[in-house]
Amino acid sequence: VEGEPAAGWADEGLRFGGPPSHNIRNVSDGAGGCYFVFNSKDCYAHCGADPSQRRVLRLGPDGSRSTSWPEPGVAVAKLWGPVGVGGGDAGRTDAIPDGKGGLLVGWGQHIGHRTGPVQLRVQRMDSLGTRLWGDSGVAVRPPSAVSPRVALVADGHGGAITAWTDEQPPFLYAQRVSSAGGLEWAAIEN
């Protein structure tokens, strides 16, 4: 890119403080800015083997952060410990615009300890950082020993169609979540 950096942007980009972060996903906010979804290592005393939490940070077109979005970002859910080996995520988190100025995030979440069963969850957040589907999001898959790979697509009405792979036949599954956070397709049983 030629020319001078945009006003407010340093030559090396904008830096934000906070704990070490990894597995970043970028999502357009539909207004010239973006959301960053990332795993943040900010719990060391009480989180056991995996002190990570998924967070979202929103930047405006000029790189500014809304006052409703604190420095370390907003937690996607009040849950700790993402799925992954060595703190990795390996495709187990997806994030997309919700079509209404917010975003949708899907992820595999251990229940209990890091070696416990994994539940697939989806969360919708608005442009102010409010969790619209409760403190823990919506569970779209029963707990299983298998870590799912998740993919989301917005349904055009503020909801999502969530697809994932599993090691149990038929191996590919999908569930629709309404804009209010309700499951719309038949229950899935393992």
Coordinates of N, CA, C and O in Angstrom, one line a residue:
V1 N 0.8 -1.2 0.0 CA 0.0 0.0 0.0 C 0.9 1.2 0.0 O 1.8 1.3 0.8
E2 N 0.6 2.2 -0.9 CA 1.4 3.4 -1.0 C 0.7 4.5 -0.2 O -0.5 4.5 0.1
G3 N 1.5 5.5 0.2 CA 0.9 6.7 0.8 C 1.1 6.6 2.3 O 1.8 5.8 2.9
E4 N 0.5 7.6 3.0 CA 0.6 7.7 4.4 C -0.5 6.9 5.1 O -1.5 6.7 4.6
P5 N -0.1 6.4 6.4 CA -1.2 5.7 7.1 C -2.3 6.6 7.4 O -2.2 7.9 7.5
A6 N -3.5 6.1 7.6 CA -4.7 6.9 7.9 C -4.5 7.5 9.3 O -3.7 7.0 10.1
A7 N -5.2 8.7 9.5 CA -5.1 9.4 10.7 C -5.4 8.4 11.9 O -6.3 7.7 11.9
G8 N -4.6 8.5 12.9 CA -4.8 7.7 14.1 C -4.0 6.3 14.1 O -3.9 5.7 15.1
W9 N -3.6 5.9 12.9 CA -2.9 4.6 12.7 C -1.4 4.8 12.7 O -0.9 5.6 11.9
A10 N -0.7 4.2 13.6 CA 0.8 4.3 13.6 C 1.3 3.5 12.4 O 0.6 2.6 11.9
D11 N 2.6 3.7 12.1 CA 3.2 3.0 11.0 C 3.1 1.5 11.2 O 3.0 0.7 10.2
E12 N 3.2 1.0 12.4 CA 3.2 -0.4 12.7 C 1.8 -0.9 13.0 O 1.6 -2.0 13.4
G13 N 0.8 -0.1 12.9 CA -0.6 -0.4 13.2 C -0.9 0.0 14.7 O -0.1 0.6 15.4
L14 N -2.1 -0.3 15.1 CA -2.5 0.0 16.4 C -2.2 -1.1 17.4 O -2.4 -2.3 17.0
R15 N -1.8 -0.8 18.6 CA -1.5 -1.8 19.6 C -2.5 -1.7 20.7 O -2.8 -0.6 21.1
F16 N -2.9 -2.8 21.2 CA -3.8 -2.9 22.3 C -3.2 -3.7 23.4 O -2.6 -4.8 23.1
G17 N -3.3 -3.3 24.6 CA -2.8 -4.0 25.7 C -3.6 -5.3 26.0 O -4.4 -5.7 25.3
G18 N -3.3 -5.8 27.2 CA -4.1 -7.0 27.6 C -3.2 -8.2 27.6 O -2.0 -8.2 27.2
P19 N -3.8 -9.3 27.9 CA -3.1 -10.6 28.0 C -2.7 -11.2 26.6 O -3.2 -10.7 25.6
P20 N -1.8 -12.1 26.6 CA -1.5 -12.8 25.3 C -2.7 -13.3 24.6 O -3.6 -13.9 25.3
S21 N -2.8 -13.2 23.3 CA -4.0 -13.7 22.6 C -3.5 -14.5 21.4 O -2.4 -14.4 20.9
H22 N -4.5 -15.4 20.9 CA -4.2 -16.2 19.8 C -5.5 -16.6 19.1 O -6.6 -16.4 19.6
N23 N -5.4 -17.3 17.9 CA -6.5 -17.7 17.1 C -7.5 -16.6 16.8 O -8.7 -16.6 17.2
I24 N -7.0 -15.6 16.2 CA -7.8 -14.4 15.9 C -8.6 -14.6 14.6 O -8.2 -15.2 13.6
R25 N -9.9 -14.2 14.7 CA -10.8 -14.2 13.6 C -11.2 -12.7 13.4 O -11.6 -12.1 14.3
N26 N -11.3 -12.2 12.1 CA -11.7 -10.9 11.8 C -13.1 -11.0 11.2 O -13.4 -11.9 10.4
V27 N -14.0 -10.1 11.6 CA -15.4 -10.0 11.1 C -15.7 -8.6 10.8 O -15.5 -7.7 11.7
S28 N -16.3 -8.3 9.6 CA -16.7 -6.9 9.3 C -17.9 -6.5 10.2 O -18.8 -7.4 10.5
D29 N -17.9 -5.3 10.6 CA -19.1 -4.8 11.4 C -20.1 -4.2 10.5 O -21.2 -3.7 10.9
G30 N -19.9 -4.1 9.1 CA -20.8 -3.6 8.2 C -20.8 -2.1 8.1 O -21.6 -1.5 7.4
A31 N -20.0 -1.4 8.9 CA -19.9 0.0 9.0 C -18.5 0.6 8.7 O -18.2 1.7 9.2
G32 N -17.7 -0.2 8.1 CA -16.3 0.2 7.9 C -15.3 -0.2 8.9 O -14.1 0.0 8.8
G33 N -15.8 -0.8 10.0 CA -14.9 -1.2 11.1 C -14.9 -2.8 11.1 O -15.3 -3.4 10.2
C34 N -14.4 -3.3 12.2 CA -14.4 -4.8 12.3 C -14.4 -5.2 13.8 O -14.2 -4.5 14.7
Y35 N -14.7 -6.5 13.9 CA -14.7 -7.2 15.2 C -13.5 -8.1 15.1 O -13.2 -8.8 14.1
F36 N -12.7 -8.3 16.2 CA -11.7 -9.3 16.3 C -12.2 -10.3 17.4 O -12.5 -9.9 18.5
V37 N -12.3 -11.6 17.0 CA -12.6 -12.6 18.0 C -11.3 -13.4 18.2 O -10.6 -13.8 17.3
F38 N -11.0 -13.6 19.5 CA -9.7 -14.2 19.8 C -9.8 -14.9 21.2 O -10.7 -14.7 22.0
N39 N -8.8 -15.9 21.3 CA -8.7 -16.5 22.6 C -7.7 -15.7 23.4 O -6.6 -15.5 23.0
S40 N -8.0 -15.4 24.6 CA -7.2 -14.5 25.5 C -6.8 -15.3 26.7 O -7.6 -15.9 27.4
K41 N -5.5 -15.3 26.9 CA -4.9 -16.0 28.1 C -4.9 -15.0 29.3 O -3.9 -14.3 29.5
D42 N -6.0 -14.9 30.0 CA -6.0 -13.9 31.1 C -6.5 -14.4 32.4 O -6.8 -13.7 33.3
C43 N -6.4 -15.7 32.5 CA -6.8 -16.3 33.8 C -5.7 -17.3 34.2 O -5.5 -18.3 33.5
Y44 N -5.0 -17.1 35.3 CA -3.9 -18.0 35.6 C -4.2 -18.7 37.0 O -3.6 -19.7 37.2
A45 N -5.0 -18.1 37.8 CA -5.1 -18.6 39.2 C -6.2 -19.7 39.3 O -6.0 -20.7 40.1
H46 N -7.4 -19.6 38.7 CA -8.5 -20.4 39.0 C -9.0 -21.2 37.8 O -10.1 -21.8 37.9
C47 N -8.3 -21.3 36.7 CA -8.9 -21.9 35.5 C -8.3 -23.2 35.1 O -8.7 -23.8 34.1
G48 N -7.4 -23.8 35.9 CA -6.9 -25.1 35.6 C -5.9 -25.1 34.5 O -5.2 -24.2 34.3
A49 N -6.0 -26.2 33.7 CA -5.0 -26.4 32.6 C -5.1 -25.5 31.5 O -4.2 -25.4 30.7
D50 N -6.3 -24.9 31.2 CA -6.4 -24.0 30.0 C -7.0 -22.7 30.4 O -8.2 -22.5 30.4
P51 N -6.2 -21.7 30.8 CA -6.7 -20.4 31.3 C -7.1 -19.5 30.2 O -6.5 -18.4 30.1
S52 N -7.9 -19.9 29.2 CA -8.3 -19.0 28.1 C -9.7 -18.7 28.1 O -10.6 -19.5 28.6
Q53 N -10.1 -17.6 27.4 CA -11.4 -17.2 27.3 C -11.6 -16.6 25.9 O -10.7 -15.8 25.5
R54 N -12.7 -16.9 25.2 CA -12.9 -16.2 23.9 C -13.4 -14.8 24.2 O -14.3 -14.6 25.0
R55 N -12.8 -13.8 23.4 CA -13.2 -12.4 23.6 C -13.4 -11.8 22.2 O -12.9 -12.3 21.2
V56 N -14.1 -10.6 22.2 CA -14.4 -9.9 21.0 C -14.0 -8.4 21.3 O -14.3 -7.9 22.4
L57 N -13.3 -7.8 20.4 CA -13.0 -6.4 20.4 C -13.5 -5.7 19.1 O -13.3 -6.3 18.1
R58 N -14.1 -4.6 19.2 CA -14.6 -3.9 18.1 C -13.8 -2.6 17.8 O -13.6 -1.8 18.7
L59 N -13.4 -2.4 16.6 CA -12.7 -1.2 16.1 C -13.5 -0.5 15.1 O -14.0 -1.2 14.2
G60 N -13.5 0.8 15.2 CA -14.2 1.6 14.2 C -13.3 1.8 12.9 O -12.2 1.4 13.0
P61 N -13.8 2.4 11.9 CA -13.0 2.6 10.7 C -11.7 3.4 10.9 O -10.7 3.2 10.2
D62 N -11.7 4.2 11.9 CA -10.5 5.0 12.2 C -9.6 4.3 13.3 O -8.6 4.9 13.7
G63 N -9.9 3.1 13.7 CA -9.1 2.4 14.7 C -9.5 2.6 16.1 O -9.0 2.1 17.0
S64 N -10.5 3.5 16.3 CA -11.0 3.7 17.7 C -11.8 2.6 18.2 O -12.4 1.8 17.4
R65 N -11.9 2.5 19.5 CA -12.6 1.5 20.2 C -13.8 2.1 20.9 O -13.6 3.1 21.6
S66 N -15.0 1.6 20.8 CA -16.1 2.2 21.5 C -15.9 2.0 23.0 O -15.3 1.1 23.5
T67 N -16.5 3.0 23.7 CA -16.4 2.9 25.2 C -17.1 1.7 25.8 O -16.8 1.3 26.9
S68 N -18.0 1.1 25.0 CA -18.7 -0.1 25.5 C -17.8 -1.3 25.4 O -18.2 -2.4 25.8
W69 N -16.7 -1.2 24.7 CA -15.8 -2.3 24.5 C -14.5 -2.1 25.3 O -13.7 -1.3 24.9
P70 N -14.4 -2.8 26.5 CA -13.2 -2.6 27.3 C -11.9 -3.1 26.7 O -12.0 -3.9 25.7
E71 N -10.8 -2.6 27.2 CA -9.5 -3.0 26.7 C -9.2 -4.5 26.4 O -8.8 -4.8 25.3
P72 N -9.5 -5.4 27.3 CA -9.3 -6.8 26.9 C -10.4 -7.4 26.0 O -10.3 -8.5 25.7
G73 N -11.4 -6.6 25.7 CA -12.5 -7.1 24.9 C -13.6 -7.6 25.8 O -13.5 -7.7 27.0
V74 N -14.7 -8.0 25.1 CA -15.9 -8.5 25.8 C -15.9 -10.1 25.7 O -15.7 -10.6 24.6
A75 N -16.1 -10.8 26.8 CA -16.1 -12.2 26.8 C -17.3 -12.7 26.0 O -18.4 -12.2 26.2
V76 N -17.1 -13.6 25.0 CA -18.2 -14.2 24.3 C -19.2 -14.9 25.2 O -20.4 -14.9 25.0
A77 N -18.7 -15.6 26.2 CA -19.5 -16.3 27.2 C -18.7 -16.3 28.5 O -17.5 -16.1 28.5
K78 N -19.4 -16.4 29.6 CA -18.8 -16.5 30.9 C -18.3 -17.9 31.2 O -18.7 -18.6 32.1
L79 N -17.5 -18.4 30.2 CA -17.0 -19.8 30.3 C -15.5 -19.7 30.1 O -15.0 -18.9 29.3
W80 N -14.7 -20.7 30.6 CA -13.2 -20.7 30.5 C -12.8 -22.0 29.8 O -13.5 -23.0 29.9
G81 N -11.7 -21.9 29.1 CA -11.1 -23.1 28.5 C -11.5 -23.5 27.2 O -12.4 -24.4 27.0
P82 N -11.0 -22.9 26.1 CA -11.4 -23.3 24.7 C -10.9 -24.7 24.4 O -9.9 -25.2 25.0
V83 N -11.5 -25.3 23.4 CA -11.1 -26.6 22.9 C -9.8 -26.4 22.1 O -9.7 -25.4 21.4
G84 N -8.9 -27.3 22.1 CA -7.7 -27.2 21.3 C -6.5 -27.8 22.0 O -6.5 -28.0 23.2
V85 N -5.6 -28.2 21.2 CA -4.3 -28.8 21.8 C -3.3 -27.7 22.0 O -3.1 -26.9 21.1
G86 N -2.7 -27.6 23.1 CA -1.7 -26.6 23.4 C -2.2 -25.2 23.3 O -1.5 -24.3 22.8
G87 N -3.5 -25.0 23.7 CA -4.1 -23.7 23.6 C -4.6 -23.3 22.2 O -5.1 -22.2 22.0
G88 N -4.4 -24.2 21.2 CA -4.9 -24.0 19.9 C -6.3 -24.1 19.7 O -7.1 -24.6 20.6
D89 N -6.8 -23.8 18.5 CA -8.2 -23.8 18.2 C -8.5 -24.6 17.0 O -9.6 -25.3 16.9
A90 N -7.7 -24.6 16.0 CA -7.7 -25.5 14.9 C -9.1 -25.6 14.2 O -9.6 -26.7 14.0
G91 N -9.7 -24.4 13.9 CA -10.9 -24.4 13.2 C -12.1 -24.7 14.1 O -13.2 -24.9 13.6
R92 N -12.0 -24.7 15.4 CA -13.1 -24.9 16.3 C -13.8 -23.7 16.7 O -14.7 -23.7 17.5
T93 N -13.4 -22.5 16.2 CA -14.2 -21.3 16.4 C -14.5 -20.7 15.0 O -13.6 -20.7 14.2
D94 N -15.7 -20.2 14.9 CA -16.0 -19.5 13.6 C -16.8 -18.2 14.1 O -17.4 -18.2 15.1
A95 N -16.6 -17.1 13.3 CA -17.3 -15.9 13.6 C -17.7 -15.2 12.3 O -16.9 -15.2 11.3
I96 N -18.9 -14.7 12.2 CA -19.4 -14.1 11.0 C -20.3 -12.9 11.4 O -20.8 -12.8 12.5
P97 N -20.5 -11.9 10.5 CA -21.5 -10.8 10.7 C -22.9 -11.4 10.9 O -23.2 -12.4 10.2
D98 N -23.7 -10.8 11.7 CA -25.1 -11.3 11.9 C -26.1 -10.7 10.9 O -27.3 -11.0 10.9
G99 N -25.6 -9.7 10.1 CA -26.5 -9.0 9.2 C -27.3 -7.9 9.8 O -28.0 -7.2 9.1
K100 N -27.1 -7.6 11.1 CA -27.8 -6.6 11.8 C -26.8 -5.6 12.5 O -27.2 -4.9 13.4
G101 N -25.5 -5.7 12.1 CA -24.5 -4.8 12.7 C -23.7 -5.5 13.8 O -22.7 -5.0 14.4
G102 N -24.1 -6.7 14.2 CA -23.4 -7.5 15.3 C -22.7 -8.6 14.7 O -22.4 -8.6 13.5
L103 N -22.4 -9.7 15.5 CA -21.7 -10.8 15.0 C -22.2 -12.1 15.7 O -22.9 -12.0 16.7
L104 N -21.9 -13.2 15.0 CA -22.3 -14.6 15.6 C -21.0 -15.3 15.7 O -20.1 -15.2 14.9
V105 N -20.8 -16.0 16.9 CA -19.6 -16.8 17.1 C -20.0 -18.2 17.5 O -20.9 -18.4 18.3
G106 N -19.4 -19.2 16.9 CA -19.6 -20.6 17.2 C -18.3 -21.2 17.7 O -17.2 -20.9 17.2
W107 N -18.4 -22.1 18.7 CA -17.2 -22.7 19.2 C -17.5 -24.0 20.0 O -18.6 -24.2 20.4
G108 N -16.5 -24.9 20.1 CA -16.6 -26.1 21.0 C -16.1 -25.7 22.4 O -15.0 -25.1 22.5
Q109 N -16.9 -26.1 23.4 CA -16.5 -25.7 24.8 C -16.5 -27.0 25.7 O -17.5 -27.7 25.7
H110 N -15.4 -27.2 26.3 CA -15.3 -28.3 27.3 C -16.3 -28.0 28.4 O -16.4 -26.9 28.9
I111 N -16.9 -29.1 28.9 CA -17.8 -29.0 30.1 C -16.9 -29.5 31.2 O -16.5 -30.6 31.2
G112 N -16.7 -28.6 32.2 CA -15.9 -29.0 33.3 C -14.4 -28.9 32.9 O -14.0 -27.9 32.3
H113 N -13.6 -29.9 33.2 CA -12.2 -29.9 33.0 C -11.9 -30.0 31.5 O -12.7 -30.5 30.7
R114 N -10.7 -29.7 31.1 CA -10.2 -29.7 29.7 C -10.4 -31.1 29.1 O -10.5 -31.2 27.9
T115 N -10.4 -32.1 29.8 CA -10.6 -33.5 29.3 C -12.0 -33.9 29.3 O -12.3 -35.1 28.9
G116 N -12.9 -33.1 29.7 CA -14.4 -33.4 29.8 C -15.0 -33.4 28.4 O -14.4 -33.1 27.4
P117 N -16.3 -33.7 28.4 CA -17.0 -33.7 27.1 C -17.1 -32.3 26.5 O -16.9 -31.3 27.2
V118 N -17.3 -32.2 25.2 CA -17.3 -31.0 24.5 C -18.7 -30.7 24.0 O -19.4 -31.5 23.4
Q119 N -19.1 -29.4 24.2 CA -20.4 -29.0 23.7 C -20.2 -27.9 22.7 O -19.4 -27.0 22.9
L120 N -21.0 -27.9 21.6 CA -20.9 -26.9 20.6 C -21.9 -25.8 21.0 O -23.0 -26.0 21.3
R121 N -21.4 -24.5 21.0 CA -22.2 -23.4 21.4 C -22.1 -22.3 20.4 O -21.2 -22.2 19.6
V122 N -23.2 -21.4 20.4 CA -23.2 -20.3 19.5 C -23.7 -19.1 20.3 O -24.5 -19.2 21.2
Q123 N -23.1 -17.9 20.0 CA -23.4 -16.7 20.7 C -23.7 -15.6 19.7 O -22.9 -15.5 18.7
R124 N -24.7 -14.7 19.9 CA -24.9 -13.5 19.1 C -24.6 -12.3 20.0 O -25.0 -12.2 21.1
M125 N -23.8 -11.4 19.4 CA -23.5 -10.2 20.1 C -23.9 -9.0 19.3 O -23.7 -9.0 18.0
D126 N -24.3 -7.9 19.9 CA -24.7 -6.7 19.2 C -23.5 -5.8 19.1 O -22.4 -6.1 19.6
S127 N -23.7 -4.6 18.4 CA -22.6 -3.7 18.2 C -22.1 -3.0 19.4 O -21.0 -2.4 19.4
L128 N -22.8 -3.1 20.5 CA -22.3 -2.6 21.8 C -21.6 -3.6 22.7 O -21.2 -3.2 23.8
G129 N -21.5 -4.8 22.2 CA -20.8 -5.9 23.0 C -21.8 -6.6 23.9 O -21.3 -7.4 24.8
T130 N -23.1 -6.5 23.8 CA -24.0 -7.2 24.6 C -24.2 -8.6 24.1 O -24.4 -8.9 22.9
R131 N -24.1 -9.6 25.0 CA -24.4 -11.0 24.7 C -25.9 -11.2 24.6 O -26.6 -11.1 25.6
L132 N -26.4 -11.4 23.4 CA -27.8 -11.5 23.1 C -28.4 -12.8 23.4 O -29.7 -12.9 23.6
W133 N -27.6 -13.9 23.5 CA -28.1 -15.2 23.8 C -27.7 -15.7 25.1 O -27.3 -16.9 25.3
G134 N -27.7 -14.9 26.1 CA -27.3 -15.3 27.5 C -25.9 -15.3 27.8 O -25.0 -15.1 26.9
D135 N -25.5 -15.5 29.0 CA -24.1 -15.5 29.5 C -23.3 -16.6 28.8 O -22.1 -16.5 28.8
S136 N -23.9 -17.7 28.4 CA -23.2 -18.9 27.9 C -23.5 -19.2 26.4 O -23.0 -20.2 25.9
G137 N -24.3 -18.4 25.8 CA -24.7 -18.7 24.4 C -25.7 -19.8 24.4 O -26.3 -20.1 25.4
V138 N -25.9 -20.4 23.2 CA -26.8 -21.5 23.0 C -26.1 -22.8 22.7 O -25.3 -22.8 21.8
A139 N -26.4 -23.9 23.4 CA -25.8 -25.2 23.0 C -26.6 -25.7 21.8 O -27.8 -25.9 21.9
V140 N -25.9 -26.0 20.8 CA -26.5 -26.6 19.6 C -26.2 -28.0 19.3 O -26.7 -28.7 18.4
R141 N -25.3 -28.6 20.1 CA -24.9 -30.0 20.0 C -24.8 -30.6 21.4 O -24.2 -30.0 22.3
P142 N -25.3 -31.8 21.6 CA -25.2 -32.4 22.9 C -23.7 -32.7 23.2 O -22.9 -32.8 22.3
P143 N -23.3 -32.7 24.5 CA -21.9 -33.0 24.8 C -21.5 -34.3 24.3 O -22.2 -35.3 24.2
S144 N -20.2 -34.4 23.8 CA -19.6 -35.6 23.2 C -18.1 -35.5 23.5 O -17.5 -34.5 23.8
A145 N -17.5 -36.7 23.4 CA -16.0 -36.8 23.5 C -15.3 -36.2 22.4 O -14.1 -35.9 22.4
V146 N -16.0 -35.9 21.3 CA -15.4 -35.4 20.0 C -15.4 -33.9 20.0 O -16.4 -33.3 20.3
S147 N -14.3 -33.3 19.6 CA -14.2 -31.9 19.4 C -14.7 -31.5 18.0 O -14.1 -31.9 17.0
P148 N -15.8 -30.8 17.8 CA -16.4 -30.5 16.5 C -15.6 -29.4 15.8 O -15.0 -28.5 16.4
R149 N -15.6 -29.5 14.5 CA -15.2 -28.4 13.6 C -16.5 -27.6 13.2 O -17.5 -28.3 12.8
V150 N -16.5 -26.3 13.4 CA -17.8 -25.6 13.2 C -17.7 -24.6 12.1 O -16.6 -24.0 11.9
A151 N -18.8 -24.4 11.4 CA -18.9 -23.4 10.4 C -20.3 -22.7 10.5 O -21.3 -23.4 10.8
L152 N -20.4 -21.4 10.4 CA -21.6 -20.6 10.6 C -21.9 -19.9 9.3 O -21.1 -19.5 8.5
V153 N -23.2 -19.7 9.1 CA -23.7 -18.8 8.0 C -24.9 -18.1 8.6 O -25.7 -18.6 9.3
A154 N -25.0 -16.8 8.3 CA -26.1 -15.9 8.8 C -27.3 -16.3 8.0 O -27.3 -16.6 6.8
D155 N -28.5 -16.3 8.7 CA -29.7 -16.7 8.0 C -30.5 -15.4 7.5 O -31.5 -15.6 6.9
G156 N -29.9 -14.2 7.6 CA -30.5 -13.0 7.1 C -31.5 -12.4 8.0 O -32.0 -11.3 7.7
H157 N -31.7 -13.0 9.1 CA -32.7 -12.5 10.1 C -32.1 -12.3 11.5 O -32.9 -12.2 12.4
G158 N -30.8 -12.3 11.6 CA -30.2 -12.2 12.9 C -29.9 -13.6 13.6 O -29.3 -13.6 14.6
G159 N -30.3 -14.6 12.9 CA -30.0 -16.0 13.4 C -28.8 -16.6 12.6 O -28.2 -16.0 11.8
A160 N -28.6 -17.9 12.9 CA -27.5 -18.6 12.2 C -27.9 -20.0 11.9 O -28.7 -20.7 12.6
I161 N -27.3 -20.5 10.8 CA -27.3 -22.0 10.6 C -25.9 -22.4 10.9 O -24.9 -21.9 10.4
T162 N -25.8 -23.4 11.8 CA -24.5 -23.9 12.3 C -24.3 -25.3 11.7 O -25.2 -26.1 11.8
A163 N -23.2 -25.5 11.1 CA -22.8 -26.8 10.6 C -21.6 -27.3 11.3 O -20.7 -26.5 11.7
W164 N -21.4 -28.6 11.5 CA -20.2 -29.1 12.1 C -20.0 -30.6 11.7 O -20.9 -31.3 11.3
T165 N -18.8 -31.0 11.8 CA -18.4 -32.4 11.6 C -18.3 -33.1 12.9 O -18.0 -32.5 13.9
D166 N -18.5 -34.4 12.9 CA -18.5 -35.2 14.1 C -17.9 -36.6 13.6 O -18.0 -36.9 12.5
E167 N -17.4 -37.3 14.6 CA -16.9 -38.7 14.2 C -18.0 -39.7 14.3 O -17.8 -40.9 14.1
Q168 N -19.3 -39.3 14.6 CA -20.4 -40.2 14.7 C -21.2 -40.1 13.5 O -21.5 -39.0 13.1
P169 N -21.7 -41.2 12.9 CA -22.5 -41.1 11.7 C -23.8 -40.3 12.0 O -24.3 -40.4 13.1
P170 N -24.2 -39.5 11.0 CA -23.8 -39.3 9.6 C -22.6 -38.4 9.4 O -22.4 -38.0 8.3
F171 N -21.9 -38.0 10.4 CA -20.6 -37.2 10.3 C -20.8 -35.7 10.0 O -20.0 -35.0 10.4
L172 N -21.9 -35.3 9.4 CA -22.1 -33.9 9.1 C -23.5 -33.5 9.7 O -24.5 -34.2 9.4
Y173 N -23.5 -32.5 10.5 CA -24.7 -32.1 11.2 C -25.0 -30.6 10.9 O -24.1 -29.8 10.6
A174 N -26.2 -30.1 11.1 CA -26.5 -28.7 11.1 C -27.7 -28.4 12.0 O -28.5 -29.3 12.3
Q175 N -27.7 -27.2 12.5 CA -28.8 -26.7 13.4 C -29.1 -25.2 13.1 O -28.1 -24.5 12.9
R176 N -30.3 -24.8 13.0 CA -30.6 -23.4 12.9 C -31.0 -22.8 14.2 O -31.7 -23.4 15.0
V177 N -30.4 -21.6 14.5 CA -30.7 -20.9 15.7 C -31.4 -19.6 15.3 O -30.9 -18.9 14.4
S178 N -32.6 -19.3 15.9 CA -33.3 -18.1 15.5 C -32.6 -16.9 16.1 O -31.7 -17.0 16.9
S179 N -33.1 -15.7 15.6 CA -32.5 -14.5 16.1 C -32.7 -14.3 17.6 O -31.9 -13.6 18.3
A180 N -33.7 -15.0 18.2 CA -33.9 -14.9 19.7 C -33.1 -16.0 20.4 O -33.1 -16.0 21.6
G181 N -32.3 -16.8 19.7 CA -31.5 -17.9 20.3 C -32.2 -19.2 20.5 O -31.7 -20.0 21.3
G182 N -33.3 -19.5 19.8 CA -34.0 -20.7 19.9 C -33.6 -21.7 18.9 O -33.3 -21.3 17.7
L183 N -33.5 -23.0 19.2 CA -33.2 -24.0 18.2 C -34.4 -24.3 17.3 O -35.5 -24.4 17.9
E184 N -34.2 -24.3 16.0 CA -35.4 -24.3 15.1 C -35.5 -25.7 14.4 O -36.6 -26.0 13.9
W185 N -34.5 -26.5 14.4 CA -34.6 -27.8 13.7 C -34.7 -28.9 14.8 O -34.4 -28.7 15.9
A186 N -35.1 -30.1 14.4 CA -35.3 -31.2 15.3 C -34.0 -31.4 16.1 O -32.9 -31.2 15.7
A187 N -34.3 -31.9 17.3 CA -33.2 -32.1 18.3 C -32.3 -33.2 17.7 O -32.7 -34.1 17.0
I188 N -31.0 -33.1 18.0 CA -30.0 -34.0 17.5 C -29.6 -34.9 18.7 O -29.3 -34.4 19.7
E189 N -29.6 -36.2 18.4 CA -29.2 -37.1 19.5 C -28.0 -37.9 19.1 O -27.9 -38.3 17.9
N190 N -27.1 -38.1 20.0 CA -25.9 -38.9 19.7 C -26.2 -40.4 20.0 O -27.0 -40.7 20.9

